[in-house]
Short mmCIF file of C-alpha atoms in Angstrom, two decimals:
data_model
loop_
_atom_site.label_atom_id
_atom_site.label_comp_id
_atom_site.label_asym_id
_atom_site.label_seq_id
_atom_site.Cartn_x
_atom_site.Cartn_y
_atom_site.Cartn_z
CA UNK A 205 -78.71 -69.82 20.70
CA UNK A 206 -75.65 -70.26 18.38
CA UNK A 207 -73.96 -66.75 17.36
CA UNK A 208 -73.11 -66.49 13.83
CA UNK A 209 -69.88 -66.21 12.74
CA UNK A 210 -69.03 -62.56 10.88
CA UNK A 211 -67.13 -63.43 7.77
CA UNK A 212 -64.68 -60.60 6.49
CA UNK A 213 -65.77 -59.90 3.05
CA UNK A 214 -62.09 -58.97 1.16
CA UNK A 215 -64.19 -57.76 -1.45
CA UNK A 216 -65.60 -55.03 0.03
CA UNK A 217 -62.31 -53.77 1.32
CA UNK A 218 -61.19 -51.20 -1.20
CA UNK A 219 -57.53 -49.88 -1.39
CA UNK A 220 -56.40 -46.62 -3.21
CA UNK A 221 -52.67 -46.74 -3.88
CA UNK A 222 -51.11 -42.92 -4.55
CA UNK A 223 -47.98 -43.20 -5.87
CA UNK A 224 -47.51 -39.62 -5.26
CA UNK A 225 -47.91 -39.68 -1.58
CA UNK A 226 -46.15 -42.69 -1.58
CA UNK A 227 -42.94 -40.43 -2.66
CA UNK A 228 -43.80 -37.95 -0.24
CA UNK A 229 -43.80 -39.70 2.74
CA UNK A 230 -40.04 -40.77 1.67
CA UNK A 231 -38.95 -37.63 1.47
CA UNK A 232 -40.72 -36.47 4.23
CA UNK A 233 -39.28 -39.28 6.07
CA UNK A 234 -35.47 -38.92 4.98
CA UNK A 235 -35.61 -35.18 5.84
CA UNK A 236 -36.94 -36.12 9.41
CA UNK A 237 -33.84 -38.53 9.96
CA UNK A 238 -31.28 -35.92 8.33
CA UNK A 239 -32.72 -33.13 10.63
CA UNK A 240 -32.01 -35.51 13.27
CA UNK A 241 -28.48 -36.21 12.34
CA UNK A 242 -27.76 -32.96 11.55
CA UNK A 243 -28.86 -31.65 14.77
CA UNK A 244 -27.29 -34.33 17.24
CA UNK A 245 -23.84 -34.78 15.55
CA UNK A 246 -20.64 -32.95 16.55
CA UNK A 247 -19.85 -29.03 14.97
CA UNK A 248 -16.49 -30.17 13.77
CA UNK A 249 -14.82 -26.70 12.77
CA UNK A 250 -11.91 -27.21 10.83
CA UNK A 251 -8.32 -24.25 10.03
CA UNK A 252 -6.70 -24.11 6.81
CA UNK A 253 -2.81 -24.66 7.40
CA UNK A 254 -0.68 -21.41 6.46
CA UNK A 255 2.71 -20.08 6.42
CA UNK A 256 3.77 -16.94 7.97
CA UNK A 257 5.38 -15.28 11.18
CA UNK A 258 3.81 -15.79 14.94
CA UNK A 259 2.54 -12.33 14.96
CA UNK A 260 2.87 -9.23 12.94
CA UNK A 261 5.97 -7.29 13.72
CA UNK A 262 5.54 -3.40 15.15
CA UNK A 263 6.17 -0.28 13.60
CA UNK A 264 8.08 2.71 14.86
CA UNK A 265 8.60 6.25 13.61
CA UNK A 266 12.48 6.69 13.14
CA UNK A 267 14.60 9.38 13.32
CA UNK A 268 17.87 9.40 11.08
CA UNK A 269 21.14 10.41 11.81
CA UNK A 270 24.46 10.87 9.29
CA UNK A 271 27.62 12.12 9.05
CA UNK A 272 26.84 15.22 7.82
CA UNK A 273 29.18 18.26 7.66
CA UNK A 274 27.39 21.67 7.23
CA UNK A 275 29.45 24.61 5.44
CA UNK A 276 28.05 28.48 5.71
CA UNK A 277 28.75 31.44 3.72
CA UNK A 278 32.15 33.42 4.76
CA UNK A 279 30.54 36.48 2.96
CA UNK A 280 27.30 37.92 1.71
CA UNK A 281 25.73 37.99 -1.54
CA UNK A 282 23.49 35.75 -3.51
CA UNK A 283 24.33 32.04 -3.45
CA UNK A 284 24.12 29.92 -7.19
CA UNK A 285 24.75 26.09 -7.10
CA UNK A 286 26.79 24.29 -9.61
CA UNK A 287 25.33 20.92 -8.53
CA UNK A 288 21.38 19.20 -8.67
CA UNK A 289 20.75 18.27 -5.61
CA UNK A 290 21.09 15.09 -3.71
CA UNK A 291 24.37 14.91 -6.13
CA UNK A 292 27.52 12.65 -5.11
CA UNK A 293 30.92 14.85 -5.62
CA UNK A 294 34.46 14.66 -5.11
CA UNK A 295 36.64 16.39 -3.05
CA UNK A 296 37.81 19.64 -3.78
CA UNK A 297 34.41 19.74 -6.94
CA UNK A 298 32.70 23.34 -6.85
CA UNK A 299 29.63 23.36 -5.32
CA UNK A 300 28.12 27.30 -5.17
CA UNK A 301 28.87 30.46 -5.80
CA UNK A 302 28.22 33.40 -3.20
CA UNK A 303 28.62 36.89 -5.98
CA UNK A 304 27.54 40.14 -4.74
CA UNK A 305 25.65 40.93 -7.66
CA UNK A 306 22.28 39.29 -8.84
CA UNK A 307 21.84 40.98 -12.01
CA UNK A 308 24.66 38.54 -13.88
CA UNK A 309 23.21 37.08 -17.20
CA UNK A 310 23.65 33.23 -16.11
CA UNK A 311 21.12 31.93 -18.82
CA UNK A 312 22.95 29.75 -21.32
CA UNK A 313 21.76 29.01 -24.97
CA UNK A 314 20.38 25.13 -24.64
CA UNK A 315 21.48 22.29 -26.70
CA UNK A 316 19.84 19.06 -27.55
CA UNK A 317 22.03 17.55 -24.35
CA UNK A 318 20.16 19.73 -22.36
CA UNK A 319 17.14 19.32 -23.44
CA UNK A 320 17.25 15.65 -23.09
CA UNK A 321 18.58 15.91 -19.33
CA UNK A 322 15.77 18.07 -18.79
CA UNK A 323 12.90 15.78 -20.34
CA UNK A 324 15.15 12.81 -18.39
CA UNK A 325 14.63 14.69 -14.91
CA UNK A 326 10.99 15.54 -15.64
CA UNK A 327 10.37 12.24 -16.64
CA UNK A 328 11.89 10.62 -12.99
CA UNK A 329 10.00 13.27 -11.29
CA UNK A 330 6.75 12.34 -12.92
CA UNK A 331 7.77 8.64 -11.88
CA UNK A 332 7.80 9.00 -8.41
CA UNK A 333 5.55 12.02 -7.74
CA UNK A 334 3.73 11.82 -4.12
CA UNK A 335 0.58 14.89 -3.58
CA UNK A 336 1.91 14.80 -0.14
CA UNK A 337 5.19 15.28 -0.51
CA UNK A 338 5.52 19.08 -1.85
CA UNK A 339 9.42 19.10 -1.77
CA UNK A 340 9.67 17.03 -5.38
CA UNK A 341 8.29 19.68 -7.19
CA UNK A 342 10.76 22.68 -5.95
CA UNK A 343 13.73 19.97 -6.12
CA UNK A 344 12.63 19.64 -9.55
CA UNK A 345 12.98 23.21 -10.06
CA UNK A 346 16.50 23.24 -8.82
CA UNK A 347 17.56 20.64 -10.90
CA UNK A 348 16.03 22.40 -14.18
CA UNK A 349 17.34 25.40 -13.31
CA UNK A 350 21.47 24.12 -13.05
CA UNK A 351 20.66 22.84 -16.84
CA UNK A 352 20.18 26.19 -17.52
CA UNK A 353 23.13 27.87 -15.67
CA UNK A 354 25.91 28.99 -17.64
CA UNK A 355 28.60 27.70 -15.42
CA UNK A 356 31.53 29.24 -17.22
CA UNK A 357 29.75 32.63 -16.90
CA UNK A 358 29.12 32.01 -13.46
CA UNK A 359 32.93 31.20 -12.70
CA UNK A 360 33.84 34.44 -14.37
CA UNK A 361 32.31 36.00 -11.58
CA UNK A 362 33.34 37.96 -8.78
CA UNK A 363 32.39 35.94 -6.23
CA UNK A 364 33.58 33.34 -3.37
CA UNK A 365 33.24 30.01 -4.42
CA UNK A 366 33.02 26.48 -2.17
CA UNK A 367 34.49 23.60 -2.81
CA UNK A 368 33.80 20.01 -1.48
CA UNK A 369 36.27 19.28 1.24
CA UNK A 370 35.43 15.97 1.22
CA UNK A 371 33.80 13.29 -1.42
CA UNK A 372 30.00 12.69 -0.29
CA UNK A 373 26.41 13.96 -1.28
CA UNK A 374 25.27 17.11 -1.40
CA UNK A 375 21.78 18.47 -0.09
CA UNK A 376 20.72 21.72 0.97
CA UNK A 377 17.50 20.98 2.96
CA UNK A 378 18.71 21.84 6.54
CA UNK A 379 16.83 21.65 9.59
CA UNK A 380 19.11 21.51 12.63
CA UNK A 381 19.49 18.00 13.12
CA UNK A 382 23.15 17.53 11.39
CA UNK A 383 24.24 18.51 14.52
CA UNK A 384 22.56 16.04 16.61
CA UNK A 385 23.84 13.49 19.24
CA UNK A 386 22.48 10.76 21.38
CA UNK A 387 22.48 13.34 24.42
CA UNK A 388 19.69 15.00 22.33
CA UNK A 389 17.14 12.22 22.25
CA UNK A 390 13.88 12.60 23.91
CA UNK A 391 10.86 10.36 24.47
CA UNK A 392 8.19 12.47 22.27
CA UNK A 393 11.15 12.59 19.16
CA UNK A 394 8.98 9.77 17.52
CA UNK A 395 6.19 12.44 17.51
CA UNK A 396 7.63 14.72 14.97
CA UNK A 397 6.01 17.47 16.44
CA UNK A 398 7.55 20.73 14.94
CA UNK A 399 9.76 20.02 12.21
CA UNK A 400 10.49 21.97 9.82
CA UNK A 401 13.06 21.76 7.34
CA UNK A 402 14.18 24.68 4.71
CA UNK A 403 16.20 24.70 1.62
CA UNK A 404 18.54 27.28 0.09
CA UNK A 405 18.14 27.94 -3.92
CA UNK A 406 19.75 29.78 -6.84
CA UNK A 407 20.28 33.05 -6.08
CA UNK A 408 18.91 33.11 -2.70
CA UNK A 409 20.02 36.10 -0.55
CA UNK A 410 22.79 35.22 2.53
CA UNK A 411 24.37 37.04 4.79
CA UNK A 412 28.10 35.75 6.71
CA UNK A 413 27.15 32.92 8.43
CA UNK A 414 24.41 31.54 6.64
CA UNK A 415 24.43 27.75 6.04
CA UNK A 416 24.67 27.27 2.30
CA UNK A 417 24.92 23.48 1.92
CA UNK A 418 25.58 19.76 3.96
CA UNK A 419 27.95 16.92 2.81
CA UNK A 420 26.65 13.83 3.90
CA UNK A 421 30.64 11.70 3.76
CA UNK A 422 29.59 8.32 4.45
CA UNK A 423 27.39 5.51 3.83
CA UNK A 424 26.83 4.83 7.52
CA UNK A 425 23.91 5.78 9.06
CA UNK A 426 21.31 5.35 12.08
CA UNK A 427 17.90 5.57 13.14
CA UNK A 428 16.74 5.93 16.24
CA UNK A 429 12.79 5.00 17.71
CA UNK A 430 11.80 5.34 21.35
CA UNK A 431 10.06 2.35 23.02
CA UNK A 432 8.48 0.97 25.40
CA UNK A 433 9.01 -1.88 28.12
CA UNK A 434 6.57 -4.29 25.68
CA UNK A 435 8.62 -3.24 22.49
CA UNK A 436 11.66 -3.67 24.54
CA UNK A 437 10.80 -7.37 25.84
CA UNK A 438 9.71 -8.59 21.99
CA UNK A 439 12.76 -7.16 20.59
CA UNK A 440 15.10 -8.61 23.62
CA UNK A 441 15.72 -11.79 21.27
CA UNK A 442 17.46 -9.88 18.64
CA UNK A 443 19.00 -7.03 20.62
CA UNK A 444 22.84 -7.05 19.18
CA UNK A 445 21.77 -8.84 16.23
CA UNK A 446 21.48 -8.09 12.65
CA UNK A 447 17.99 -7.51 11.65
CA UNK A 448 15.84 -6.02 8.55
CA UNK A 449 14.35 -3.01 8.84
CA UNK A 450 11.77 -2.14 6.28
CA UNK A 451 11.46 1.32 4.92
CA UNK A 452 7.37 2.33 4.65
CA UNK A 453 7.63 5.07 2.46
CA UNK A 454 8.65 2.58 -0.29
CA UNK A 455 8.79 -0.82 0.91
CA UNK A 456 12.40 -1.27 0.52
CA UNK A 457 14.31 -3.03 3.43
CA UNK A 458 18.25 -2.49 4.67
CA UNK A 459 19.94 -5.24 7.46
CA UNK A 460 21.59 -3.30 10.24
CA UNK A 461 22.26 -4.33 13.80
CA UNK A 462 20.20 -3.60 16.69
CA UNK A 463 21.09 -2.15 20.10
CA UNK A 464 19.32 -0.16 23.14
CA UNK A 465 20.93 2.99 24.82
CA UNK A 466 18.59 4.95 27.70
CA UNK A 467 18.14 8.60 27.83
CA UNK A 468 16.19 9.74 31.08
CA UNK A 469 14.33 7.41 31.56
CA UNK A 470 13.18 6.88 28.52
CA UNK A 471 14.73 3.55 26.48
CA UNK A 472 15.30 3.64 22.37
CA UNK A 473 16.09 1.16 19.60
CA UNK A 474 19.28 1.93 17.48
CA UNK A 475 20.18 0.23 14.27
CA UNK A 476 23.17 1.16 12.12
CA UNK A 477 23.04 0.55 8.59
CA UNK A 478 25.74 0.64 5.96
CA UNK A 479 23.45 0.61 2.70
CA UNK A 480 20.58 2.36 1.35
CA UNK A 481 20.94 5.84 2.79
CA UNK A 482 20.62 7.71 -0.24
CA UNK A 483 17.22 7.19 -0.84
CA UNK A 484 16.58 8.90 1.87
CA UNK A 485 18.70 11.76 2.05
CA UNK A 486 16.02 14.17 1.86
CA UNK A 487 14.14 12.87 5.01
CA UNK A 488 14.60 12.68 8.51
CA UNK A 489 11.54 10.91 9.98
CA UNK A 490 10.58 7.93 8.43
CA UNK A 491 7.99 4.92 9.56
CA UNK A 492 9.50 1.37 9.84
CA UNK A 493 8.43 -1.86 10.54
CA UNK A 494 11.29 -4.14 12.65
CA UNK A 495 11.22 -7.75 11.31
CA UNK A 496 11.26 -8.89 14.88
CA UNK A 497 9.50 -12.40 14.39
CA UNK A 498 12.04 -14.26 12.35
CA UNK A 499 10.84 -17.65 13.00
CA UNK A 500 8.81 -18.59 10.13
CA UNK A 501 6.50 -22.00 9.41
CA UNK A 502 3.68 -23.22 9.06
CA UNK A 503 0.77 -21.00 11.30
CA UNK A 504 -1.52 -23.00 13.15
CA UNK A 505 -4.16 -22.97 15.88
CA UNK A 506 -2.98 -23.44 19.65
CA UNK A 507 -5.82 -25.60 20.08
CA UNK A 508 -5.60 -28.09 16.96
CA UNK A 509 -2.59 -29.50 18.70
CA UNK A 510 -3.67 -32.34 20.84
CA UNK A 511 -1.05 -35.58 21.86
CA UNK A 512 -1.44 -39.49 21.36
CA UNK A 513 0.37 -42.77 22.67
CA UNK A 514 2.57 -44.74 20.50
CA UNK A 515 4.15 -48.02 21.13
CA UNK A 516 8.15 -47.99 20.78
CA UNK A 517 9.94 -51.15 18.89
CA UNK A 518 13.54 -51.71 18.02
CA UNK A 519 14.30 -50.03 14.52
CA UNK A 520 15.88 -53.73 13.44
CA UNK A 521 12.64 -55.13 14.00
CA UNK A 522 11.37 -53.22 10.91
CA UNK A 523 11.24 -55.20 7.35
CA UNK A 524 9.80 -54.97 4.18
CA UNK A 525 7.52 -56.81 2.34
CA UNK A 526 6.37 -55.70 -1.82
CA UNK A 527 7.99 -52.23 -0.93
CA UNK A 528 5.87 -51.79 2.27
CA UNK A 529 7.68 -51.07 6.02
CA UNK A 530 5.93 -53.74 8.58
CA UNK A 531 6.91 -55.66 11.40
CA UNK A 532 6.77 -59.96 11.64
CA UNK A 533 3.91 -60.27 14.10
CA UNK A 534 3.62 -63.79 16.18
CA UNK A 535 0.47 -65.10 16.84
CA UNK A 536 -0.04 -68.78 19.39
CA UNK A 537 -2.95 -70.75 17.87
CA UNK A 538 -5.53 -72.60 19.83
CA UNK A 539 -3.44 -75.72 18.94
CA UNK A 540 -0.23 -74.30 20.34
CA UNK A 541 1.32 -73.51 17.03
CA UNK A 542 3.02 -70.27 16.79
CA UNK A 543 2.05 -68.48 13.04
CA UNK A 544 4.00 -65.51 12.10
CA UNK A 545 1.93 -62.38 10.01
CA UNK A 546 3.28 -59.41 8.26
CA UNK A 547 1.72 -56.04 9.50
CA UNK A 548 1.95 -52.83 7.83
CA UNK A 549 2.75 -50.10 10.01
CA UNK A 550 3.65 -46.35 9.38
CA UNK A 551 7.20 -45.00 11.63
CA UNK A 552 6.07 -41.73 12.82
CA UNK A 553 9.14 -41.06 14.26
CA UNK A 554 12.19 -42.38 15.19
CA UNK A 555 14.87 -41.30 18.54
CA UNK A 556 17.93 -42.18 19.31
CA UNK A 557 17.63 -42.74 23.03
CA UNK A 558 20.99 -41.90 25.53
CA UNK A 559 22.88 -45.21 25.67
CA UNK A 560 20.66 -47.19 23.80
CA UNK A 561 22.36 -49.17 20.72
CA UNK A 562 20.19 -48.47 18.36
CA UNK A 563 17.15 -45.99 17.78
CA UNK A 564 13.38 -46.74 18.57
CA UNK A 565 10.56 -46.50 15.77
CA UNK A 566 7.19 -44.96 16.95
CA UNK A 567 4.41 -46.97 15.55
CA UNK A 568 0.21 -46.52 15.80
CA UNK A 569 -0.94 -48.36 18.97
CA UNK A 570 -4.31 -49.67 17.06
CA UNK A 571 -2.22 -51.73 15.36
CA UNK A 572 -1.16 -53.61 18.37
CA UNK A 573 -2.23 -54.78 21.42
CA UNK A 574 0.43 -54.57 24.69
CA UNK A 575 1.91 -58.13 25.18
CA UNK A 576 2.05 -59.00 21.71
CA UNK A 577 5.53 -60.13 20.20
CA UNK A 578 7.30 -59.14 17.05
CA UNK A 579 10.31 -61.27 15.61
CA UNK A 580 13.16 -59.60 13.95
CA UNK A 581 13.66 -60.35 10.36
CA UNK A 582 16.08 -63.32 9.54
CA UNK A 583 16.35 -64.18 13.40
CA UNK A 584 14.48 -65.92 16.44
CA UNK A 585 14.92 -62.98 18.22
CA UNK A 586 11.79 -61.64 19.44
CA UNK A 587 10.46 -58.11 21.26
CA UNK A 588 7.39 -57.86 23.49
CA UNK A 589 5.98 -54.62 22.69
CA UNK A 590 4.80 -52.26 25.82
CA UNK A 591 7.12 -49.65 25.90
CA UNK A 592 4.84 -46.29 24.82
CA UNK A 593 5.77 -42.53 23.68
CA UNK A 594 4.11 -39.45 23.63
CA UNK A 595 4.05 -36.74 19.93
CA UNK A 596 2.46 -33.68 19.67
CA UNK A 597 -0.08 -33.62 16.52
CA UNK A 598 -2.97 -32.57 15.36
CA UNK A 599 -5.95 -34.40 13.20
CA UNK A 600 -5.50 -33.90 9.41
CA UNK A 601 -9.16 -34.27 7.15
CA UNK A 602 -8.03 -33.53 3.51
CA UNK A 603 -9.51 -36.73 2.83
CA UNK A 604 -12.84 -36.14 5.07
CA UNK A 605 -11.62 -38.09 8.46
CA UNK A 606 -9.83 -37.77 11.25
CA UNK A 607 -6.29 -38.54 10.48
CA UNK A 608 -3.20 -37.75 13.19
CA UNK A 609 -0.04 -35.41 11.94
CA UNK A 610 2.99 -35.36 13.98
CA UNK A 611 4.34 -32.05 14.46
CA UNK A 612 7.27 -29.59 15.59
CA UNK A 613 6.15 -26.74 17.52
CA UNK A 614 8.83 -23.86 16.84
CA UNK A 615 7.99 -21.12 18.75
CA UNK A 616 4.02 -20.18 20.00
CA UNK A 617 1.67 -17.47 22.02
CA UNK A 618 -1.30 -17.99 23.36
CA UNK A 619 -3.50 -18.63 20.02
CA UNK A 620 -1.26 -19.96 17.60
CA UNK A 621 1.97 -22.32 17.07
CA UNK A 622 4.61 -22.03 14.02
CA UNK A 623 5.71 -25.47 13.41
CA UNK A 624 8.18 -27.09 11.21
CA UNK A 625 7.53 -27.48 7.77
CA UNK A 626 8.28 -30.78 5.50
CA UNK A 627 8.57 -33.01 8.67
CA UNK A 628 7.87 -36.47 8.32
CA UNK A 629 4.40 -37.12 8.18
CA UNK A 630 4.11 -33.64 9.03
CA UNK A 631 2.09 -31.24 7.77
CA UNK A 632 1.32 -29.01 4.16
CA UNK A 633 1.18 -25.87 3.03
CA UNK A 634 -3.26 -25.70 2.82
CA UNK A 635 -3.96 -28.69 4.29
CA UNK A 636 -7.23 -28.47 6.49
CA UNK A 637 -6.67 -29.42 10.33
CA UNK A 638 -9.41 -29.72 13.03
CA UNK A 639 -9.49 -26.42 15.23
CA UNK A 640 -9.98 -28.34 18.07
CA UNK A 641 -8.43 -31.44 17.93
CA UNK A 642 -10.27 -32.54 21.74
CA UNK A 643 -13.42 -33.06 19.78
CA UNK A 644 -12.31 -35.93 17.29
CA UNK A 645 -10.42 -39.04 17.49
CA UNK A 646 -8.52 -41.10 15.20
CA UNK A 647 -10.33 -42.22 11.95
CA UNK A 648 -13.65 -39.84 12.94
CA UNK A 649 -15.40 -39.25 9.97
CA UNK A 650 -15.91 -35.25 8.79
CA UNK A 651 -18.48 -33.82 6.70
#
């Protein structure tokens, strides 16, 4: 018995096209391949290239020492100044008064001049007014108050009066130090701890003996920080050197030269200065920072750096060709005819070698293969290239791959290098760099 053949009937085959899902399963499928890419390719994270030192420098609290010449009262009575404070005088200028009576009229009547010098002193107070430092508003005080003295009253006086011996500065805070020397240094100075410093004013009581006022007669002066063996290592390099010191309290900076000296057994930094001690002529202790790390480029990660081979030709074996730097490459055809091709090539750096006669260019090794030979321009001569040479780099991707940047390490610690700036196919200011150059090579693309 014959089987009958089953005929597919097309018509009752019945197809529902959705557009919609159609779209769907696109999308569905292009997220399933991203999510796959994303989550098998490499976690490329890349460092944007600054400038700046290797490592902030340290800062130390400083003691100051002048020349300063302290004068005391010869008799008793009640002291009046002739001078503001902090003023620069001449030898041989009055500076006080010490009168045995307190009851003199010293008031004078003011004139506009007066008034202006005291709305000009107000004003610089106002200026530079600190809440922690108390000691501007009673030097204001002072300074208001000699506007007010009638001097030529005041010199009618009984009384014994001082003069300058000596052209300098005149300040009456005192606190024991203008008599200090190096013997005196001791390894908790930095600490401030007690200090105290006091200040003589118009018509202050004295006895015989009393110290009325301090010259400070020169420009010279030196601080003094204790430190340790670390401090003493990172500032070894510019021990007898000149080096800026800048001033916390207002962010100035003065150049002085640095030395050590030992007391005990403890070791401090001393650096003379010759400008800039006026400003501070009312303190003793200050905070400074020691511009220790004067080598200065670009700042970039230890591990961006990575190195890479490059073949070494003859520097007369470079030509040109429509403004572009190549070398004449020779190529043997199957039908033993030598041809002769131009190929660009970029000189990342060129030596001079010891004896050699001329210097040697550094060129990409993709662009060659060992064995091949090179003919210099205008010549038969010809160069096999094989010889090879090492640079330090790292992997530039401004442009979103892997591209190699020759650099010059200057001076490094264990997480970052300061390298030359405007090198030869160097490195920028703000370029972006691969932090770690291992994991890329040449030409990798970077998302």
């Amino acid at each position: 018995m014959k089987k009958k053949k089953r005929r597919f009937n097309f018509k009752k085959l019945n197809i529902h096209l959705n557009i919609g899902t159609a779209i769907f399963g696109i999308i569905f499928i292009y997220l399933i391949i991203t999510l796959i890419l994303f989550a098998t390719k490499k976690n490329i994270e890349t460092y944007q290239v600054i400038a700046g030192p290797l490592s902030g420098n340290e800062t130390y609290t400083a003691l100051i020492v002048r020349d300063e010449e302290v004068v005391t009262s010869s008799s008793s009575g009640y002291v009046n100044y002739f001078i503001n404070e902090s003023s620069k005088i001449s030898k041989n200028d009055v500076v006080c008064c010490v009168s045995e009576s307190k009851d003199v009229n010293l008031n004078k009547t003011l004139d506009n001049s007066d008034y202006s010098e005291m709305r000009n002193l107000s004003a610089k107070a106002s200026n530079s007014y600190d809440n922690v430092n108390y000691d501007d508003i009673y030097s204001l005080q002072y300074s208001l108050s000699n506007v007010m003295w009638d001097s030529e009253a005041l010199m009618a006086s009984a009384g014994n009066f001082y003069n300058a011996s000596t052209d300098g500065i005149v300040s009456c805070y005192l606190d024991g130090y203008e008599y200090f020397t190096e013997n005196d240094l001791t390894s908790d100075m930095g600490q401030n701890k007690g200090y105290n410093s006091e200040r003589l004013n118009n018509q202050d009581k004295v006895e015989v003996g009393t110290e009325l006022y301090k010259i400070v007669k020169s420009e010279t002066w030196t601080i003094y920080f204790p430190i340790t063996d670390a401090q003493t290592l990172s500032l070894a390099s510019i021990q007898n050197l000149d080096v800026k010191v800048k001033f916390l309290t207002d962010n100035n900076t003065e150049t002085g030269k640095l030395s050590f000296l030992t007391n005990g057994e403890q070791r401090f930094g001393k650096i003379t200065l010759t400008s800039g001690m006026y400003r501070y002529i009312d303190e003793r202790f200050i905070d400074v920072e020691i511009v220790s790390n004067i080598q200065t480029g670009l700042k970039i990660p230890v591990s961006s750096v990575v190195t890479k081979d490059f073949y070494t030709v003859p520097s007369s074996y470079l030509t040109q060709q429509e403004g572009e730097d190549g070398l004449l490459k020779e190529t043997r055809g199957k039908d033993g005819t030598n041809t002769t091709s131009f190929v660009p090539v970029t000189v990342y750096e060129s030596v001079m070698p010891e004896g050699a006669a001329e210097e040697l260019y550094y060129i990409d090794k993709s662009l060659f293969d060992e064995g091949d030979i090179i003919i210099k321009p205008d010549s038969n001569t010809r160069y096999t290239i094989r010889d090879t040479a090492t640079l330090e780099g790292v992997y530039c991707v401004n442009k979103g791959y892997a591209v190699f940047r020759k650099i010059e390490i200057l001076d490094k610690n264990n997480e970052f290098c300061i390298v030359k700036e405007r090198t030869s196919y160097g490195l920028s200011l703000y370029d972006y760099i691969v932090k770690d150059g291992t994991s890329v090579d040449e030409n990798d693309i970077v998302a």
